[in-house]
Amino acid sequence: MGRKVTVAACALNQWALDFQGNLQRILKSIEIAKRKGARYRLGPELEICGYGCWDHYYESDTLLHSLQVLAALLESPVTQDIICDVGMPVLHRNVRYNCRVIFLNRRILLIRPKMALANEGNYRELRWFTPWQTEEYFLPRMIQDVTKQETVPFGDAVLATRDTCIGSEICEELWTPHRSLPTNGGIYLLANQKGCDGDRLYYDGCALIAMNGHIFAQGSQFSLDDVEVLTATLDLEDVRSYRAEISSRNLAASRVSPYPRVKVDFALSCREDLLEPPSEPVEWMYHSPAEEIRWAASSCPWGWCCSWGHRGRSSAGFFLPLSGGVDSAATACLVYSMCRQVCEAVRNGNQEVLADVRAIVDQLSYTPQDPRDLCGRLLTTCYMASENSSQETCDRAKELAQQIGSHHIGLNIDPAVTAVVGIFSLVTGKRPLFAAHGGSSRENLALQNVQARLRMVLAYLFAQLSLWARGARGGLLVLGSANVDESLLGYLTKYDCSSADINPIGGISKTDLKAFVHFCMEHFQLPALQRILAAPATAELEPLTDGQVSQTDEEDMGMTYAELSVYGRLRKIAKAGPYSMFCKLVNMWKDACSPRQVADKVRQFFSKYAMNRHKMTTLTPAYHAESYSPDDNRFDLRPFLYNSSWPWQFRCIEDQVTERGVSVEDMDLEDRH
């Protein structure tokens, strides 16, 4: 009697609405699973159409093409003699469902709709899908022609094979308070999407296979491979033995209502498997935050570049305004890290990556070996100096560009600034001045914004034409480099260099970016980063003092980046408004700040946040990484117009400050310091 089963879990780089490519990757994964001896193959959620179709789920075309792909899978000889478990949208009684479709040898065994839909954070599944129970489903005629079935079971059921029982959970169902499949031991497979699905999310892959609380296979995270198939050979008797000694589980199992079962005349095990070696447990591998940024945020640009370039547009790389500061340096390091990943993937024989590289650089015989050489072909960096720029930042940008190998440009924007300000002076008869030269705060801010916005205009000009000037094909994607903390506060000029095609660091905090840059300095041997890390963050938009920078970001913001991270987490994760944030910070910061100081800090943050929230409506698409991201496209849905004085909320704070006897506490605090 067979005891051992070989099962497969897949991580696929599926793209929304890329039905042809998705079909090919599904078939490839099934082929690999069968080659490794698997008799059951599990694929990612909604893998046929791609998870991120969003409002395309409303379109009948999406349903039609998903059915066509399903028919192609059913007809393919590749899918014979293996239970295939695929994800796709299904229309039943004119209602859309997020389903698993499980089939074997040209016959559908079960259509299993998702019972608990993800509807928070980045997810809006209840917008498109509905949960369901169990009944018969009439197959569309195109599927009937293949399967010779009229109806199939539709709902929450399990498959009863000759040797075991197979149940399904779809993502959100794992975390619901009352799971449909409570587990005490058992074999558990997790399949996941990988890569960019055409939106702000990046899926890390990392499929897994577990049994009785131990991991037997862990997939790679942030790999550039389009298809990854994990398999493990496990002994069913180990599950039965594990469960047999849990008396509370056995008692519950004896009293549970019978679960709907679909009988399947098929076995996952073979009769003669005595000599089949079982898989051994493995240790789970974790990445540090800096390593996750290195792998994930550097894989994203590759997916974006492939999407714009090889998959239909004319992107031939990236254009990055490189200021000599931490943020743009981190973005440059991400592209350099991407180049290292690409070279490694090619060395490991990844033909899809090699084909993408050759298409992007427009050289069919090119094989990337040196990351610096590849970086020089894919990344153009540009230092855009003005009269307010220091030689120090110019040198830092140039040195880093040399060390990573990017094609570097240096230019001066002063002629453009003079021309634009000259037009204003010609029309109005007024010439604005910086505050350092006697101008008002309005003049000072306007002159800073002119510089920032002209840099954006020049970035797009050079992105479109710099390759043309060098005799090369295509254009470049403009990379932004505004971190999540600056976006939260609105510490950026609307339509400046924060405005770009994509922003790899837009979901990453300043603290984590510094850790990542330090990681790159040590692991990539980039000594230029040491000077960049040691320098104070500055926009360099105001006049220098004796040739030295007089403007710093934290002074301009009126708060530190560390404080901003705290505000961000309390606002989004803790769901704190002004009053609740004050109440929490009074205790969190009691050793450093008086209640009056905390109140002033909270008022300052929320005032600036409210005044600048409108900037989030134009925020450059960014890789989603931080749980307090202010991205209002999908993750952080809030108004962009506020009463920035928050009269009621701030009055509640003031009442609390008054009740606590601020003057006495302030004196005590000053004595302690």
PDB file of N, CA, C and O in Angstrom, residues 22-69:
ATOM      1  N   ASN A  22       0.713  33.901 -19.114  1.00  0.00           N
ATOM      2  CA  ASN A  22       0.286  33.178 -17.914  1.00  0.00           C
ATOM      3  C   ASN A  22       0.062  31.700 -18.214  1.00  0.00           C
ATOM      4  O   ASN A  22       0.436  30.826 -17.421  1.00  0.00           O
ATOM      5  N   LEU A  23      -0.569  31.406 -19.359  1.00  0.00           N
ATOM      6  CA  LEU A  23      -0.786  30.006 -19.752  1.00  0.00           C
ATOM      7  C   LEU A  23       0.537  29.270 -19.907  1.00  0.00           C
ATOM      8  O   LEU A  23       0.706  28.140 -19.423  1.00  0.00           O
ATOM      9  N   GLN A  24       1.496  29.910 -20.557  1.00  0.00           N
ATOM     10  CA  GLN A  24       2.788  29.258 -20.772  1.00  0.00           C
ATOM     11  C   GLN A  24       3.489  28.956 -19.452  1.00  0.00           C
ATOM     12  O   GLN A  24       4.072  27.878 -19.276  1.00  0.00           O
ATOM     13  N   ARG A  25       3.412  29.911 -18.510  1.00  0.00           N
ATOM     14  CA  ARG A  25       4.075  29.687 -17.222  1.00  0.00           C
ATOM     15  C   ARG A  25       3.360  28.611 -16.405  1.00  0.00           C
ATOM     16  O   ARG A  25       4.006  27.826 -15.695  1.00  0.00           O
ATOM     17  N   ILE A  26       2.041  28.560 -16.487  1.00  0.00           N
ATOM     18  CA  ILE A  26       1.306  27.500 -15.784  1.00  0.00           C
ATOM     19  C   ILE A  26       1.682  26.135 -16.343  1.00  0.00           C
ATOM     20  O   ILE A  26       1.968  25.189 -15.594  1.00  0.00           O
ATOM     21  N   LEU A  27       1.689  26.017 -17.675  1.00  0.00           N
ATOM     22  CA  LEU A  27       2.044  24.737 -18.299  1.00  0.00           C
ATOM     23  C   LEU A  27       3.470  24.327 -17.944  1.00  0.00           C
ATOM     24  O   LEU A  27       3.747  23.150 -17.669  1.00  0.00           O
ATOM     25  N   LYS A  28       4.374  25.299 -17.940  1.00  0.00           N
ATOM     26  CA  LYS A  28       5.763  24.991 -17.592  1.00  0.00           C
ATOM     27  C   LYS A  28       5.859  24.479 -16.160  1.00  0.00           C
ATOM     28  O   LYS A  28       6.597  23.523 -15.873  1.00  0.00           O
ATOM     29  N   SER A  29       5.099  25.102 -15.251  1.00  0.00           N
ATOM     30  CA  SER A  29       5.155  24.665 -13.856  1.00  0.00           C
ATOM     31  C   SER A  29       4.596  23.249 -13.698  1.00  0.00           C
ATOM     32  O   SER A  29       5.118  22.457 -12.909  1.00  0.00           O
ATOM     33  N   ILE A  30       3.536  22.931 -14.434  1.00  0.00           N
ATOM     34  CA  ILE A  30       2.972  21.575 -14.366  1.00  0.00           C
ATOM     35  C   ILE A  30       3.965  20.562 -14.920  1.00  0.00           C
ATOM     36  O   ILE A  30       4.154  19.469 -14.365  1.00  0.00           O
ATOM     37  N   GLU A  31       4.617  20.943 -16.005  1.00  0.00           N
ATOM     38  CA  GLU A  31       5.614  20.055 -16.605  1.00  0.00           C
ATOM     39  C   GLU A  31       6.756  19.769 -15.634  1.00  0.00           C
ATOM     40  O   GLU A  31       7.196  18.620 -15.483  1.00  0.00           O
ATOM     41  N   ILE A  32       7.236  20.807 -14.948  1.00  0.00           N
ATOM     42  CA  ILE A  32       8.314  20.627 -13.972  1.00  0.00           C
ATOM     43  C   ILE A  32       7.833  19.770 -12.805  1.00  0.00           C
ATOM     44  O   ILE A  32       8.550  18.880 -12.325  1.00  0.00           O
ATOM     45  N   ALA A  33       6.612  20.039 -12.335  1.00  0.00           N
ATOM     46  CA  ALA A  33       6.069  19.258 -11.216  1.00  0.00           C
ATOM     47  C   ALA A  33       5.998  17.775 -11.566  1.00  0.00           C
ATOM     48  O   ALA A  33       6.371  16.912 -10.755  1.00  0.00           O
ATOM     49  N   LYS A  34       5.527  17.456 -12.761  1.00  0.00           N
ATOM     50  CA  LYS A  34       5.441  16.050 -13.172  1.00  0.00           C
ATOM     51  C   LYS A  34       6.832  15.435 -13.296  1.00  0.00           C
ATOM     52  O   LYS A  34       7.048  14.281 -12.907  1.00  0.00           O
ATOM     53  N   ARG A  35       7.774  16.225 -13.822  1.00  0.00           N
ATOM     54  CA  ARG A  35       9.140  15.715 -13.967  1.00  0.00           C
ATOM     55  C   ARG A  35       9.754  15.383 -12.613  1.00  0.00           C
ATOM     56  O   ARG A  35      10.582  14.479 -12.495  1.00  0.00           O
ATOM     57  N   LYS A  36       9.346  16.108 -11.575  1.00  0.00           N
ATOM     58  CA  LYS A  36       9.850  15.847 -10.225  1.00  0.00           C
ATOM     59  C   LYS A  36       9.039  14.782  -9.492  1.00  0.00           C
ATOM     60  O   LYS A  36       9.273  14.538  -8.310  1.00  0.00           O
ATOM     61  N   GLY A  37       8.069  14.186 -10.197  1.00  0.00           N
ATOM     62  CA  GLY A  37       7.316  13.088  -9.614  1.00  0.00           C
ATOM     63  C   GLY A  37       6.063  13.479  -8.865  1.00  0.00           C
ATOM     64  O   GLY A  37       5.447  12.633  -8.203  1.00  0.00           O
ATOM     65  N   ALA A  38       5.637  14.745  -8.940  1.00  0.00           N
ATOM     66  CA  ALA A  38       4.462  15.191  -8.198  1.00  0.00           C
ATOM     67  C   ALA A  38       3.183  14.665  -8.837  1.00  0.00           C
ATOM     68  O   ALA A  38       3.074  14.550 -10.060  1.00  0.00           O
ATOM     69  N   ARG A  39       2.204  14.377  -7.971  1.00  0.00           N
ATOM     70  CA  ARG A  39       0.882  13.934  -8.437  1.00  0.00           C
ATOM     71  C   ARG A  39      -0.191  14.982  -8.117  1.00  0.00           C
ATOM     72  O   ARG A  39      -1.356  14.797  -8.442  1.00  0.00           O
ATOM     73  N   TYR A  40       0.211  16.068  -7.475  1.00  0.00           N
ATOM     74  CA  TYR A  40      -0.695  17.184  -7.186  1.00  0.00           C
ATOM     75  C   TYR A  40       0.104  18.462  -7.335  1.00  0.00           C
ATOM     76  O   TYR A  40       1.199  18.603  -6.790  1.00  0.00           O
ATOM     77  N   ARG A  41      -0.466  19.405  -8.087  1.00  0.00           N
ATOM     78  CA  ARG A  41       0.216  20.684  -8.349  1.00  0.00           C
ATOM     79  C   ARG A  41      -0.698  21.828  -7.932  1.00  0.00           C
ATOM     80  O   ARG A  41      -1.835  21.941  -8.379  1.00  0.00           O
ATOM     81  N   LEU A  42      -0.189  22.714  -7.057  1.00  0.00           N
ATOM     82  CA  LEU A  42      -0.928  23.869  -6.558  1.00  0.00           C
ATOM     83  C   LEU A  42      -0.326  25.143  -7.133  1.00  0.00           C
ATOM     84  O   LEU A  42       0.882  25.362  -7.039  1.00  0.00           O
ATOM     85  N   GLY A  43      -1.161  25.999  -7.714  1.00  0.00           N
ATOM     86  CA  GLY A  43      -0.703  27.271  -8.271  1.00  0.00           C
ATOM     87  C   GLY A  43      -1.245  28.461  -7.513  1.00  0.00           C
ATOM     88  O   GLY A  43      -2.111  28.329  -6.644  1.00  0.00           O
ATOM     89  N   PRO A  44      -0.774  29.682  -7.823  1.00  0.00           N
ATOM     90  CA  PRO A  44      -1.162  30.889  -7.085  1.00  0.00           C
ATOM     91  C   PRO A  44      -2.627  31.273  -7.301  1.00  0.00           C
ATOM     92  O   PRO A  44      -3.273  30.848  -8.257  1.00  0.00           O
ATOM     93  N   GLU A  45      -3.101  32.126  -6.432  1.00  0.00           N
ATOM     94  CA  GLU A  45      -4.459  32.662  -6.521  1.00  0.00           C
ATOM     95  C   GLU A  45      -4.620  33.452  -7.821  1.00  0.00           C
ATOM     96  O   GLU A  45      -3.781  34.276  -8.180  1.00  0.00           O
ATOM     97  N   LEU A  46      -5.728  33.173  -8.540  1.00  0.00           N
ATOM     98  CA  LEU A  46      -6.081  33.892  -9.765  1.00  0.00           C
ATOM     99  C   LEU A  46      -4.933  33.900 -10.778  1.00  0.00           C
ATOM    100  O   LEU A  46      -4.696  34.881 -11.485  1.00  0.00           O
ATOM    101  N   GLU A  47      -4.208  32.795 -10.859  1.00  0.00           N
ATOM    102  CA  GLU A  47      -3.015  32.744 -11.711  1.00  0.00           C
ATOM    103  C   GLU A  47      -3.343  32.818 -13.192  1.00  0.00           C
ATOM    104  O   GLU A  47      -2.502  33.222 -14.000  1.00  0.00           O
ATOM    105  N   ILE A  48      -4.546  32.413 -13.599  1.00  0.00           N
ATOM    106  CA  ILE A  48      -4.865  32.388 -15.028  1.00  0.00           C
ATOM    107  C   ILE A  48      -4.950  33.801 -15.598  1.00  0.00           C
ATOM    108  O   ILE A  48      -4.411  34.086 -16.672  1.00  0.00           O
ATOM    109  N   CYS A  49      -5.602  34.704 -14.878  1.00  0.00           N
ATOM    110  CA  CYS A  49      -5.724  36.082 -15.376  1.00  0.00           C
ATOM    111  C   CYS A  49      -4.707  37.016 -14.740  1.00  0.00           C
ATOM    112  O   CYS A  49      -4.494  38.129 -15.239  1.00  0.00           O
ATOM    113  N   GLY A  50      -4.052  36.591 -13.636  1.00  0.00           N
ATOM    114  CA  GLY A  50      -3.206  37.490 -12.858  1.00  0.00           C
ATOM    115  C   GLY A  50      -4.029  38.133 -11.757  1.00  0.00           C
ATOM    116  O   GLY A  50      -5.184  38.537 -11.979  1.00  0.00           O
ATOM    117  N   TYR A  51      -3.463  38.248 -10.570  1.00  0.00           N
ATOM    118  CA  TYR A  51      -4.242  38.736  -9.429  1.00  0.00           C
ATOM    119  C   TYR A  51      -4.669  40.190  -9.600  1.00  0.00           C
ATOM    120  O   TYR A  51      -5.779  40.578  -9.269  1.00  0.00           O
ATOM    121  N   GLY A  52      -3.776  41.035 -10.127  1.00  0.00           N
ATOM    122  CA  GLY A  52      -4.010  42.480 -10.095  1.00  0.00           C
ATOM    123  C   GLY A  52      -4.826  43.027 -11.242  1.00  0.00           C
ATOM    124  O   GLY A  52      -4.517  44.105 -11.760  1.00  0.00           O
ATOM    125  N   CYS A  53      -5.893  42.358 -11.654  1.00  0.00           N
ATOM    126  CA  CYS A  53      -6.728  42.872 -12.751  1.00  0.00           C
ATOM    127  C   CYS A  53      -7.628  44.014 -12.302  1.00  0.00           C
ATOM    128  O   CYS A  53      -8.106  44.800 -13.123  1.00  0.00           O
ATOM    129  N   TRP A  54      -7.924  44.063 -10.998  1.00  0.00           N
ATOM    130  CA  TRP A  54      -8.754  45.102 -10.406  1.00  0.00           C
ATOM    131  C   TRP A  54     -10.083  45.268 -11.159  1.00  0.00           C
ATOM    132  O   TRP A  54     -10.822  44.318 -11.329  1.00  0.00           O
ATOM    133  N   ASP A  55     -10.427  46.459 -11.665  1.00  0.00           N
ATOM    134  CA  ASP A  55     -11.747  46.640 -12.279  1.00  0.00           C
ATOM    135  C   ASP A  55     -11.891  45.923 -13.614  1.00  0.00           C
ATOM    136  O   ASP A  55     -12.998  45.881 -14.169  1.00  0.00           O
ATOM    137  N   HIS A  56     -10.823  45.342 -14.123  1.00  0.00           N
ATOM    138  CA  HIS A  56     -10.960  44.479 -15.303  1.00  0.00           C
ATOM    139  C   HIS A  56     -11.755  43.211 -14.970  1.00  0.00           C
ATOM    140  O   HIS A  56     -12.244  42.544 -15.888  1.00  0.00           O
ATOM    141  N   TYR A  57     -11.890  42.897 -13.674  1.00  0.00           N
ATOM    142  CA  TYR A  57     -12.729  41.752 -13.307  1.00  0.00           C
ATOM    143  C   TYR A  57     -14.186  41.985 -13.690  1.00  0.00           C
ATOM    144  O   TYR A  57     -14.951  41.036 -13.853  1.00  0.00           O
ATOM    145  N   TYR A  58     -14.585  43.242 -13.803  1.00  0.00           N
ATOM    146  CA  TYR A  58     -15.955  43.532 -14.218  1.00  0.00           C
ATOM    147  C   TYR A  58     -16.199  43.180 -15.690  1.00  0.00           C
ATOM    148  O   TYR A  58     -17.340  43.026 -16.105  1.00  0.00           O
ATOM    149  N   GLU A  59     -15.141  43.109 -16.476  1.00  0.00           N
ATOM    150  CA  GLU A  59     -15.282  42.927 -17.918  1.00  0.00           C
ATOM    151  C   GLU A  59     -15.542  41.461 -18.262  1.00  0.00           C
ATOM    152  O   GLU A  59     -14.866  40.557 -17.768  1.00  0.00           O
ATOM    153  N   SER A  60     -16.488  41.237 -19.136  1.00  0.00           N
ATOM    154  CA  SER A  60     -16.770  39.863 -19.566  1.00  0.00           C
ATOM    155  C   SER A  60     -15.583  39.258 -20.304  1.00  0.00           C
ATOM    156  O   SER A  60     -15.403  38.035 -20.301  1.00  0.00           O
ATOM    157  N   ASP A  61     -14.763  40.104 -20.935  1.00  0.00           N
ATOM    158  CA  ASP A  61     -13.575  39.592 -21.627  1.00  0.00           C
ATOM    159  C   ASP A  61     -12.650  38.846 -20.670  1.00  0.00           C
ATOM    160  O   ASP A  61     -12.061  37.819 -21.031  1.00  0.00           O
ATOM    161  N   THR A  62     -12.490  39.382 -19.449  1.00  0.00           N
ATOM    162  CA  THR A  62     -11.600  38.736 -18.487  1.00  0.00           C
ATOM    163  C   THR A  62     -12.094  37.331 -18.158  1.00  0.00           C
ATOM    164  O   THR A  62     -11.306  36.382 -18.072  1.00  0.00           O
ATOM    165  N   LEU A  63     -13.410  37.184 -17.981  1.00  0.00           N
ATOM    166  CA  LEU A  63     -13.987  35.866 -17.714  1.00  0.00           C
ATOM    167  C   LEU A  63     -13.868  34.948 -18.926  1.00  0.00           C
ATOM    168  O   LEU A  63     -13.527  33.764 -18.804  1.00  0.00           O
ATOM    169  N   LEU A  64     -14.146  35.493 -20.105  1.00  0.00           N
ATOM    170  CA  LEU A  64     -14.075  34.696 -21.332  1.00  0.00           C
ATOM    171  C   LEU A  64     -12.669  34.162 -21.560  1.00  0.00           C
ATOM    172  O   LEU A  64     -12.464  32.957 -21.793  1.00  0.00           O
ATOM    173  N   HIS A  65     -11.676  35.041 -21.471  1.00  0.00           N
ATOM    174  CA  HIS A  65     -10.304  34.618 -21.753  1.00  0.00           C
ATOM    175  C   HIS A  65      -9.793  33.662 -20.672  1.00  0.00           C
ATOM    176  O   HIS A  65      -8.980  32.772 -20.957  1.00  0.00           O
ATOM    177  N   SER A  66     -10.278  33.820 -19.441  1.00  0.00           N
ATOM    178  CA  SER A  66      -9.900  32.866 -18.392  1.00  0.00           C
ATOM    179  C   SER A  66     -10.444  31.478 -18.716  1.00  0.00           C
ATOM    180  O   SER A  66      -9.751  30.468 -18.537  1.00  0.00           O
ATOM    181  N   LEU A  67     -11.675  31.413 -19.189  1.00  0.00           N
ATOM    182  CA  LEU A  67     -12.254  30.126 -19.589  1.00  0.00           C
ATOM    183  C   LEU A  67     -11.497  29.523 -20.767  1.00  0.00           C
ATOM    184  O   LEU A  67     -11.284  28.306 -20.833  1.00  0.00           O
ATOM    185  N   GLN A  68     -11.083  30.360 -21.691  1.00  0.00           N
ATOM    186  CA  GLN A  68     -10.324  29.863 -22.844  1.00  0.00           C
ATOM    187  C   GLN A  68      -8.991  29.263 -22.402  1.00  0.00           C
ATOM    188  O   GLN A  68      -8.566  28.213 -22.904  1.00  0.00           O
ATOM    189  N   VAL A  69      -8.333  29.925 -21.444  1.00  0.00           N
ATOM    190  CA  VAL A  69      -7.071  29.380 -20.920  1.00  0.00           C
ATOM    191  C   VAL A  69      -7.340  28.069 -20.183  1.00  0.00           C
ATOM    192  O   VAL A  69      -6.582  27.095 -20.321  1.00  0.00           O
TER     193      VAL A  69
END
